[in-house]
CSV table of N, CA and C in Angstrom, one decimal:
chain,number,residue,atom,x,y,z
A,129,MET,N,0.8,-1.2,0.0
A,129,MET,CA,0.0,0.0,0.0
A,129,MET,C,0.9,1.3,0.0
A,130,LYS,N,2.1,1.1,0.4
A,130,LYS,CA,3.0,2.3,0.5
A,130,LYS,C,3.3,2.8,-1.0
A,131,SER,N,3.4,1.8,-1.9
A,131,SER,CA,3.7,2.3,-3.3
A,131,SER,C,2.6,3.0,-3.9
A,132,HIS,N,1.4,2.8,-3.4
A,132,HIS,CA,0.2,3.5,-3.9
A,132,HIS,C,0.3,5.0,-3.5
A,133,ARG,N,0.9,5.3,-2.4
A,133,ARG,CA,1.0,6.7,-2.0
A,133,ARG,C,2.2,7.4,-2.7
A,134,VAL,N,3.1,6.7,-3.2
A,134,VAL,CA,4.3,7.3,-3.9
A,134,VAL,C,3.8,8.1,-5.1
A,135,TRP,N,2.9,7.6,-5.9
A,135,TRP,CA,2.5,8.4,-7.0
A,135,TRP,C,1.3,9.3,-6.7
A,136,LYS,N,0.6,9.0,-5.6
A,136,LYS,CA,-0.6,9.7,-5.3
A,136,LYS,C,-0.4,11.2,-5.0
A,137,ARG,N,0.7,11.5,-4.2
A,137,ARG,CA,0.9,12.9,-3.9
A,137,ARG,C,1.4,13.7,-5.1
A,138,PRO,N,2.3,13.3,-5.9
A,138,PRO,CA,2.7,14.1,-7.0
A,138,PRO,C,1.5,14.3,-8.0
A,139,LEU,N,0.7,13.3,-8.2
A,139,LEU,CA,-0.4,13.5,-9.1
A,139,LEU,C,-1.4,14.5,-8.5
A,140,ALA,N,-1.6,14.4,-7.2
A,140,ALA,CA,-2.5,15.4,-6.5
A,140,ALA,C,-2.0,16.8,-6.6
A,141,LEU,N,-0.7,17.0,-6.5
A,141,LEU,CA,-0.1,18.3,-6.6
A,141,LEU,C,-0.2,18.8,-8.0
A,142,VAL,N,0.0,18.0,-9.0
A,142,VAL,CA,-0.2,18.4,-10.4
A,142,VAL,C,-1.6,18.9,-10.7
A,143,VAL,N,-2.6,18.1,-10.2
A,143,VAL,CA,-4.0,18.4,-10.4
A,143,VAL,C,-4.3,19.7,-9.7
A,144,MET,N,-3.9,19.9,-8.5
A,144,MET,CA,-4.2,21.1,-7.7
A,144,MET,C,-3.5,22.3,-8.4
A,145,ALA,N,-2.2,22.2,-8.9
A,145,ALA,CA,-1.5,23.3,-9.5
A,145,ALA,C,-2.3,23.7,-10.8
A,146,ALA,N,-2.8,22.7,-11.5
A,146,ALA,CA,-3.5,23.0,-12.8
A,146,ALA,C,-4.8,23.7,-12.4
A,147,ALA,N,-5.5,23.3,-11.4
A,147,ALA,CA,-6.7,23.9,-11.0
A,147,ALA,C,-6.5,25.4,-10.5
A,148,ILE,N,-5.4,25.6,-9.8
A,148,ILE,CA,-5.1,27.0,-9.4
A,148,ILE,C,-4.8,27.8,-10.6
A,149,ALA,N,-4.0,27.3,-11.5
A,149,ALA,CA,-3.6,28.0,-12.7
A,149,ALA,C,-4.8,28.4,-13.5
A,150,ALA,N,-5.7,27.4,-13.7
A,150,ALA,CA,-6.9,27.7,-14.5
A,150,ALA,C,-7.8,28.7,-13.8
A,151,GLY,N,-7.9,28.6,-12.4
A,151,GLY,CA,-8.7,29.5,-11.7
A,151,GLY,C,-8.2,30.9,-11.8
A,152,GLY,N,-6.8,31.1,-11.7
A,152,GLY,CA,-6.2,32.4,-11.9
A,152,GLY,C,-6.4,33.0,-13.3
A,153,ALA,N,-6.4,32.1,-14.3
A,153,ALA,CA,-6.6,32.6,-15.6
A,153,ALA,C,-8.1,33.1,-15.8
A,154,CYS,N,-9.0,32.3,-15.2
A,154,CYS,CA,-10.4,32.7,-15.3
A,154,CYS,C,-10.7,34.0,-14.6
A,155,THR,N,-10.0,34.2,-13.4
A,155,THR,CA,-10.2,35.4,-12.6
A,155,THR,C,-9.6,36.6,-13.4
A,156,SER,N,-8.5,36.4,-14.0
A,156,SER,CA,-7.9,37.5,-14.7
A,156,SER,C,-8.7,37.9,-15.9
A,157,ALA,N,-9.3,36.9,-16.6
A,157,ALA,CA,-10.1,37.2,-17.8
A,157,ALA,C,-11.4,37.9,-17.4
A,158,GLY,N,-11.9,37.6,-16.2
A,158,GLY,CA,-13.2,38.2,-15.8
A,158,GLY,C,-13.1,39.5,-15.1
A,159,ALA,N,-11.9,40.0,-14.9
A,159,ALA,CA,-11.7,41.3,-14.3
A,159,ALA,C,-12.3,42.4,-15.1
A,160,SER,N,-12.6,43.5,-14.4
A,160,SER,CA,-13.2,44.6,-15.1
A,160,SER,C,-12.1,45.4,-15.9
A,161,ALA,N,-12.6,46.3,-16.7
A,161,ALA,CA,-11.6,47.1,-17.5
A,161,ALA,C,-10.8,48.0,-16.7
A,162,THR,N,-11.4,48.5,-15.5
A,162,THR,CA,-10.6,49.3,-14.7
A,162,THR,C,-9.6,48.5,-13.9
A,163,GLN,N,-8.5,49.2,-13.6
A,163,GLN,CA,-7.4,48.5,-12.9
A,163,GLN,C,-7.8,48.2,-11.4
A,164,THR,N,-7.7,47.0,-11.0
A,164,THR,CA,-8.0,46.6,-9.6
A,164,THR,C,-6.8,47.0,-8.7
A,165,ARG,N,-7.1,47.6,-7.6
A,165,ARG,CA,-6.1,48.0,-6.7
A,165,ARG,C,-6.0,47.0,-5.6
A,166,HIS,N,-4.8,46.4,-5.4
A,166,HIS,CA,-4.6,45.4,-4.4
A,166,HIS,C,-4.1,45.9,-3.0
A,167,ASP,N,-3.7,47.2,-3.0
A,167,ASP,CA,-3.1,47.7,-1.8
A,167,ASP,C,-4.1,48.5,-0.9
A,168,GLY,N,-5.3,48.5,-1.3
A,168,GLY,CA,-6.4,49.2,-0.6
A,168,GLY,C,-6.4,50.7,-0.8
A,169,SER,N,-5.5,51.2,-1.6
A,169,SER,CA,-5.4,52.7,-1.9
A,169,SER,C,-6.5,53.0,-2.9
A,170,ARG,N,-6.8,54.3,-3.0
A,170,ARG,CA,-7.9,54.7,-3.9
A,170,ARG,C,-7.3,54.8,-5.3
A,171,ALA,N,-8.1,54.4,-6.2
A,171,ALA,CA,-7.7,54.5,-7.7
A,171,ALA,C,-8.0,56.0,-8.1
A,172,ALA,N,-7.7,56.3,-9.3
A,172,ALA,CA,-7.8,57.7,-9.8
A,172,ALA,C,-9.3,58.1,-9.8
A,173,ASP,N,-10.2,57.2,-9.9
A,173,ASP,CA,-11.6,57.6,-9.9
A,173,ASP,C,-12.2,57.6,-8.5
A,174,GLY,N,-11.4,57.4,-7.5
A,174,GLY,CA,-11.8,57.5,-6.1
A,174,GLY,C,-12.3,56.2,-5.5
A,175,SER,N,-12.5,55.1,-6.4
A,175,SER,CA,-13.0,53.9,-5.9
A,175,SER,C,-11.9,53.0,-5.3
A,176,ARG,N,-12.2,52.1,-4.5
A,176,ARG,CA,-11.3,51.1,-4.0
A,176,ARG,C,-11.5,49.8,-4.6
A,177,GLY,N,-10.4,49.2,-5.0
A,177,GLY,CA,-10.5,47.9,-5.6
A,177,GLY,C,-10.6,46.8,-4.5
A,178,THR,N,-11.0,45.6,-4.9
A,178,THR,CA,-11.1,44.5,-3.9
A,178,THR,C,-10.2,43.4,-4.3
A,179,ASP,N,-9.8,42.6,-3.4
A,179,ASP,CA,-9.0,41.5,-3.6
A,179,ASP,C,-9.4,40.4,-2.6
A,180,SER,N,-9.5,39.2,-3.1
A,180,SER,CA,-10.0,38.2,-2.2
A,180,SER,C,-9.1,38.0,-1.0
A,181,VAL,N,-7.8,38.1,-1.1
A,181,VAL,CA,-6.9,38.0,0.0
A,181,VAL,C,-7.1,39.1,1.0
A,182,THR,N,-7.2,40.3,0.5
A,182,THR,CA,-7.4,41.5,1.4
A,182,THR,C,-8.7,41.4,2.1
A,183,ASP,N,-9.8,40.9,1.4
A,183,ASP,CA,-11.1,40.7,2.0
A,183,ASP,C,-11.0,39.7,3.1
A,184,LEU,N,-10.2,38.6,2.8
A,184,LEU,CA,-10.1,37.5,3.8
A,184,LEU,C,-9.4,38.0,5.0
A,185,LEU,N,-8.4,38.8,4.9
A,185,LEU,CA,-7.6,39.3,6.0
A,185,LEU,C,-8.0,40.6,6.6
A,186,ALA,N,-9.2,41.1,6.2
A,186,ALA,CA,-9.6,42.4,6.6
A,186,ALA,C,-9.7,42.5,8.2
A,187,GLY,N,-10.1,41.5,8.8
A,187,GLY,CA,-10.3,41.5,10.3
A,187,GLY,C,-9.0,41.2,11.1
A,188,CYS,N,-8.0,40.9,10.4
A,188,CYS,CA,-6.7,40.5,11.0
A,188,CYS,C,-5.9,41.7,11.5
A,189,ALA,N,-4.9,41.5,12.3
A,189,ALA,CA,-4.0,42.6,12.7
A,189,ALA,C,-3.2,43.0,11.6
A,190,ARG,N,-2.9,44.3,11.6
A,190,ARG,CA,-2.0,44.9,10.5
A,190,ARG,C,-0.6,44.7,10.8
A,191,GLY,N,0.2,44.6,9.8
A,191,GLY,CA,1.7,44.5,10.0
A,191,GLY,C,2.2,45.9,10.2
A,192,GLY,N,3.5,46.0,10.6
A,192,GLY,CA,4.1,47.3,10.9
A,192,GLY,C,4.4,48.0,9.6
A,193,GLU,N,5.0,49.2,9.8
A,193,GLU,CA,5.4,50.0,8.6
A,193,GLU,C,6.9,50.2,8.7
A,194,GLY,N,7.5,50.2,7.5
A,194,GLY,CA,8.9,50.3,7.4
A,194,GLY,C,9.4,51.7,7.7
A,195,GLY,N,10.7,51.8,8.1
A,195,GLY,CA,11.2,53.1,8.4
A,195,GLY,C,11.6,53.9,7.2
A,196,GLN,N,12.1,55.1,7.4
A,196,GLN,CA,12.6,55.9,6.3
A,196,GLN,C,14.1,55.9,6.2
A,197,GLY,N,14.6,55.9,5.1
A,197,GLY,CA,16.1,55.9,4.9
A,197,GLY,C,16.6,57.3,5.2
A,198,GLY,N,17.8,57.4,5.7
A,198,GLY,CA,18.4,58.6,6.0
A,198,GLY,C,19.1,59.3,4.8
A,199,ARG,N,19.4,60.5,5.0
A,199,ARG,CA,20.1,61.3,3.9
A,199,ARG,C,21.6,60.8,4.0
A,200,PRO,N,22.3,61.1,3.0
A,200,PRO,CA,23.7,60.7,3.0
A,200,PRO,C,24.5,61.2,4.2
A,201,GLY,N,25.1,60.2,4.9
A,201,GLY,CA,25.8,60.6,6.2
A,201,GLY,C,25.0,60.6,7.4
A,202,GLU,N,23.6,60.5,7.3
A,202,GLU,CA,22.7,60.5,8.5
A,202,GLU,C,22.0,59.2,8.6
A,203,PRO,N,21.7,58.8,9.8
A,203,PRO,CA,20.9,57.6,10.0
A,203,PRO,C,19.4,57.8,9.6
A,204,GLY,N,18.8,56.7,9.2
A,204,GLY,CA,17.4,56.7,8.9
A,204,GLY,C,16.5,56.6,10.1
A,205,GLN,N,15.2,56.7,9.9
A,205,GLN,CA,14.2,56.6,11.0
A,205,GLN,C,13.7,55.2,11.1
A,206,PRO,N,13.6,54.7,12.3
A,206,PRO,CA,13.1,53.3,12.5
A,206,PRO,C,11.6,53.2,12.1
A,207,GLY,N,11.2,52.0,11.7
A,207,GLY,CA,9.8,51.8,11.4
A,207,GLY,C,8.9,51.6,12.6
A,208,ARG,N,7.7,51.4,12.4
A,208,ARG,CA,6.7,51.1,13.6
A,208,ARG,C,6.4,49.7,13.6
A,209,PRO,N,6.3,49.0,14.7
A,209,PRO,CA,5.9,47.6,14.8
A,209,PRO,C,4.4,47.4,14.5
A,210,GLY,N,4.1,46.2,14.1
A,210,GLY,CA,2.7,45.8,13.8
A,210,GLY,C,1.9,45.6,15.0
A,211,GLU,N,0.6,45.3,14.8
A,211,GLU,CA,-0.2,45.0,16.0
A,211,GLU,C,0.1,43.6,16.5
A,212,PRO,N,0.2,43.4,17.8
A,212,PRO,CA,0.5,42.0,18.3
A,212,PRO,C,-0.7,41.1,18.3
A,213,GLY,N,-0.4,39.8,18.1
A,213,GLY,CA,-1.3,38.7,18.4
A,213,GLY,C,-2.4,38.5,17.4
A,214,GLY,N,-2.4,38.9,16.2
A,214,GLY,CA,-3.5,38.6,15.4
A,214,GLY,C,-3.1,38.3,13.9
A,215,ALA,N,-1.8,38.1,13.7
A,215,ALA,CA,-1.4,38.0,12.3
A,215,ALA,C,-1.9,36.7,11.6
A,216,ALA,N,-2.1,35.6,12.4
A,216,ALA,CA,-2.5,34.4,11.8
A,216,ALA,C,-3.9,34.3,11.4
A,217,CYS,N,-4.8,35.1,12.0
A,217,CYS,CA,-6.3,35.0,11.7
A,217,CYS,C,-6.8,33.6,11.8
A,218,LEU,N,-6.5,33.0,12.9
A,218,LEU,CA,-7.0,31.6,13.1
A,218,LEU,C,-8.1,31.6,14.2
A,219,ARG,N,-8.9,32.6,14.3
A,219,ARG,CA,-10.0,32.6,15.3
A,219,ARG,C,-11.2,31.9,14.6
A,220,LEU,N,-12.1,31.4,15.5
A,220,LEU,CA,-13.3,30.8,14.9
A,220,LEU,C,-14.1,31.8,14.1
A,221,ALA,N,-14.2,33.0,14.5
A,221,ALA,CA,-14.9,34.1,13.8
A,221,ALA,C,-14.3,34.4,12.4
A,222,ASP,N,-13.0,34.0,12.2
A,222,ASP,CA,-12.4,34.3,10.9
A,222,ASP,C,-12.7,33.2,9.9
A,223,LEU,N,-13.3,32.1,10.3
A,223,LEU,CA,-13.6,31.0,9.4
A,223,LEU,C,-14.8,31.4,8.6
A,224,PRO,N,-14.9,30.9,7.3
A,224,PRO,CA,-16.0,31.2,6.4
A,224,PRO,C,-17.3,30.8,7.0
A,225,ASP,N,-18.3,31.6,6.7
A,225,ASP,CA,-19.7,31.3,7.1
A,225,ASP,C,-20.4,30.7,5.9
A,226,LYS,N,-20.2,29.4,5.6
A,226,LYS,CA,-20.8,28.7,4.5
A,226,LYS,C,-21.3,27.3,5.0
A,227,PRO,N,-22.2,26.8,4.3
A,227,PRO,CA,-22.6,25.4,4.6
A,227,PRO,C,-21.4,24.4,4.3
A,228,GLU,N,-21.4,23.3,4.9
A,228,GLU,CA,-20.3,22.4,4.8
A,228,GLU,C,-20.1,21.9,3.3
A,229,GLU,N,-21.2,21.8,2.6
A,229,GLU,CA,-21.0,21.3,1.2
A,229,GLU,C,-20.4,22.4,0.3
A,230,LYS,N,-20.4,23.6,0.7
A,230,LYS,CA,-19.8,24.7,-0.1
A,230,LYS,C,-18.4,25.0,0.3
A,231,LEU,N,-17.8,24.3,1.3
A,231,LEU,CA,-16.5,24.6,1.7
A,231,LEU,C,-15.5,24.1,0.7
A,232,SER,N,-14.5,24.9,0.4
A,232,SER,CA,-13.4,24.5,-0.5
A,232,SER,C,-12.3,23.8,0.3
A,233,ALA,N,-11.4,23.2,-0.4
A,233,ALA,CA,-10.3,22.5,0.3
A,233,ALA,C,-9.5,23.6,1.1
A,234,VAL,N,-9.3,24.8,0.6
A,234,VAL,CA,-8.6,25.8,1.4
A,234,VAL,C,-9.4,26.2,2.7
A,235,ASP,N,-10.7,26.2,2.6
A,235,ASP,CA,-11.5,26.5,3.8
A,235,ASP,C,-11.3,25.4,4.8
A,236,LYS,N,-11.3,24.2,4.4
A,236,LYS,CA,-11.1,23.0,5.3
A,236,LYS,C,-9.7,23.0,5.9
A,237,VAL,N,-8.7,23.4,5.2
A,237,VAL,CA,-7.4,23.5,5.7
A,237,VAL,C,-7.4,24.6,6.8
A,238,ARG,N,-8.0,25.8,6.5
A,238,ARG,CA,-8.1,26.8,7.6
A,238,ARG,C,-8.8,26.3,8.8
A,239,ILE,N,-9.8,25.5,8.6
A,239,ILE,CA,-10.6,25.0,9.8
A,239,ILE,C,-9.7,24.1,10.6
A,240,VAL,N,-8.9,23.2,9.9
A,240,VAL,CA,-8.0,22.3,10.6
A,240,VAL,C,-6.9,23.1,11.3
A,241,LEU,N,-6.4,24.1,10.7
A,241,LEU,CA,-5.3,24.9,11.3
A,241,LEU,C,-5.9,25.6,12.6
A,242,THR,N,-7.1,26.1,12.5
A,242,THR,CA,-7.7,26.8,13.6
A,242,THR,C,-7.9,25.9,14.8
A,243,VAL,N,-8.3,24.7,14.6
A,243,VAL,CA,-8.5,23.8,15.7
A,243,VAL,C,-7.2,23.3,16.2
A,244,THR,N,-6.2,22.9,15.3
A,244,THR,CA,-5.0,22.4,15.8
A,244,THR,C,-4.1,23.4,16.5
A,245,SER,N,-4.4,24.7,16.2
A,245,SER,CA,-3.6,25.8,16.9
A,245,SER,C,-4.3,26.1,18.2
A,246,GLY,N,-5.4,25.5,18.5
A,246,GLY,CA,-6.0,25.8,19.8
A,246,GLY,C,-7.0,27.0,19.9
A,247,HIS,N,-7.3,27.6,18.7
A,247,HIS,CA,-8.1,28.8,18.7
A,247,HIS,C,-9.6,28.4,18.6
A,248,ALA,N,-9.9,27.1,18.4
A,248,ALA,CA,-11.3,26.6,18.4
A,248,ALA,C,-11.2,25.1,18.8
A,249,THR,N,-12.3,24.6,19.1
A,249,THR,CA,-12.4,23.2,19.5
A,249,THR,C,-13.1,22.4,18.4
A,250,ARG,N,-13.0,21.1,18.4
A,250,ARG,CA,-13.7,20.3,17.4
A,250,ARG,C,-15.2,20.5,17.5
A,251,ALA,N,-15.6,20.6,18.8
A,251,ALA,CA,-17.1,20.7,19.0
A,251,ALA,C,-17.6,22.0,18.4
A,252,GLU,N,-16.8,23.1,18.6
A,252,GLU,CA,-17.2,24.4,18.0
A,252,GLU,C,-17.3,24.4,16.5
A,253,VAL,N,-16.3,23.7,15.9
A,253,VAL,CA,-16.3,23.6,14.4
A,253,VAL,C,-17.5,22.7,14.0
A,254,ALA,N,-17.7,21.6,14.7
A,254,ALA,CA,-18.8,20.7,14.3
A,254,ALA,C,-20.2,21.5,14.4
A,255,GLU,N,-20.3,22.3,15.5
A,255,GLU,CA,-21.6,23.1,15.6
A,255,GLU,C,-21.7,24.1,14.5
A,256,LYS,N,-20.6,24.8,14.2
A,256,LYS,CA,-20.7,25.9,13.2
A,256,LYS,C,-21.1,25.4,11.9
A,257,TYR,N,-20.5,24.2,11.5
A,257,TYR,CA,-20.7,23.7,10.1
A,257,TYR,C,-21.8,22.6,10.1
A,258,LYS,N,-22.4,22.3,11.3
A,258,LYS,CA,-23.4,21.3,11.4
A,258,LYS,C,-23.0,19.9,10.8
A,259,VAL,N,-21.8,19.5,11.3
A,259,VAL,CA,-21.2,18.2,10.9
A,259,VAL,C,-20.8,17.4,12.1
A,260,PRO,N,-20.8,16.1,12.1
A,260,PRO,CA,-20.2,15.4,13.2
A,260,PRO,C,-18.7,15.6,13.3
A,261,GLU,N,-18.2,15.5,14.6
A,261,GLU,CA,-16.8,15.7,14.8
A,261,GLU,C,-16.0,14.7,14.0
A,262,LYS,N,-16.5,13.6,13.6
A,262,LYS,CA,-15.8,12.6,12.8
A,262,LYS,C,-15.5,13.2,11.4
A,263,VAL,N,-16.3,14.1,10.9
A,263,VAL,CA,-16.0,14.7,9.6
A,263,VAL,C,-14.8,15.6,9.7
A,264,PHE,N,-14.7,16.3,10.9
A,264,PHE,CA,-13.5,17.2,11.1
A,264,PHE,C,-12.3,16.3,11.2
A,265,ASP,N,-12.4,15.1,11.9
A,265,ASP,CA,-11.3,14.2,12.0
A,265,ASP,C,-10.8,13.7,10.6
A,266,THR,N,-11.8,13.5,9.7
A,266,THR,CA,-11.4,13.1,8.3
A,266,THR,C,-10.7,14.2,7.6
A,267,TRP,N,-11.1,15.5,7.8
A,267,TRP,CA,-10.4,16.6,7.1
A,267,TRP,C,-9.0,16.7,7.7
A,268,LYS,N,-8.9,16.6,9.0
A,268,LYS,CA,-7.5,16.7,9.6
A,268,LYS,C,-6.6,15.6,9.0
A,269,GLU,N,-7.1,14.4,8.9
A,269,GLU,CA,-6.3,13.3,8.4
A,269,GLU,C,-5.9,13.5,6.9
A,270,GLN,N,-6.9,14.1,6.2
A,270,GLN,CA,-6.6,14.4,4.8
A,270,GLN,C,-5.5,15.5,4.6
A,271,VAL,N,-5.6,16.5,5.5
A,271,VAL,CA,-4.6,17.6,5.5
A,271,VAL,C,-3.2,17.0,5.8
A,272,LEU,N,-3.1,16.2,6.9
A,272,LEU,CA,-1.9,15.7,7.3
A,272,LEU,C,-1.3,14.7,6.3
A,273,ASP,N,-2.1,13.9,5.6
A,273,ASP,CA,-1.7,13.0,4.6
A,273,ASP,C,-1.4,13.6,3.3
A,274,GLY,N,-1.8,14.9,3.1
A,274,GLY,CA,-1.6,15.5,1.8
A,274,GLY,C,-2.6,15.0,0.8
A,275,ASP,N,-3.8,14.5,1.2
A,275,ASP,CA,-4.8,14.0,0.3
A,275,ASP,C,-5.7,15.2,-0.1
A,276,TRP,N,-5.1,16.0,-1.0
A,276,TRP,CA,-5.8,17.2,-1.5
A,276,TRP,C,-7.0,16.9,-2.3
A,277,LEU,N,-7.0,15.9,-3.1
A,277,LEU,CA,-8.2,15.5,-3.9
A,277,LEU,C,-9.3,15.1,-3.0
A,278,GLY,N,-9.0,14.3,-2.0
A,278,GLY,CA,-10.0,13.8,-1.0
A,278,GLY,C,-10.6,15.0,-0.3
A,279,LEU,N,-9.7,15.9,0.1
A,279,LEU,CA,-10.1,17.1,0.9
A,279,LEU,C,-11.1,18.0,0.0
A,280,SER,N,-10.8,18.1,-1.3
A,280,SER,CA,-11.6,18.9,-2.1
A,280,SER,C,-12.9,18.2,-2.6
A,281,GLY,N,-13.1,16.9,-2.2
A,281,GLY,CA,-14.2,16.1,-2.6
A,281,GLY,C,-14.1,15.5,-3.9
A,282,GLU,N,-12.9,15.5,-4.5
A,282,GLU,CA,-12.7,15.0,-5.8
A,282,GLU,C,-11.8,13.7,-5.7
A,283,GLY,N,-11.9,13.0,-4.6
A,283,GLY,CA,-11.0,11.9,-4.4
A,283,GLY,C,-11.2,10.7,-5.3
A,284,PHE,N,-12.3,10.4,-5.8
A,284,PHE,CA,-12.5,9.2,-6.6
A,284,PHE,C,-11.8,9.4,-8.0
A,285,PRO,N,-11.1,8.5,-8.5
A,285,PRO,CA,-10.9,7.2,-8.1
A,285,PRO,C,-9.6,7.0,-7.3
A,286,PHE,N,-9.0,8.1,-6.8
A,286,PHE,CA,-7.7,8.1,-6.1
A,286,PHE,C,-7.8,7.9,-4.6
A,287,SER,N,-9.0,8.1,-4.0
A,287,SER,CA,-9.1,8.0,-2.6
A,287,SER,C,-9.0,6.6,-2.1
A,288,THR,N,-8.5,6.4,-0.9
A,288,THR,CA,-8.2,5.0,-0.4
A,288,THR,C,-9.4,4.6,0.5
């Protein structure tokens, strides 16, 4: 059974990489004609662009700001530190509010990381997503085994 896993992971990684590449191409093609701003700053027309990553991290702590360089022969100014204790965004409230059948593989990985980091319990996750704790145990096992196809619900015919 060990030889079965030897080819399983590389194949899963290739499939996931292709899916990510295809998703990125579709996202780029579907973007509007105006330039999307990813840094949260205002565009020339005064609107703010959106980005799924920035939307995802909106409630998280902000990082620090870099310092300013000095003039020739003078030292620069130090930067400011970021906000403490919130960079990982692994709180139960940070998890997506979707039904279990609409959770992506990435959502399930975030759920597993939240529970394994101690920011939520299996019972809290089971209650939030209305699934038995055994389902969470399956997700955790799939994450630890690298079973990305199984985690995304596309395991057949490769799932064990």
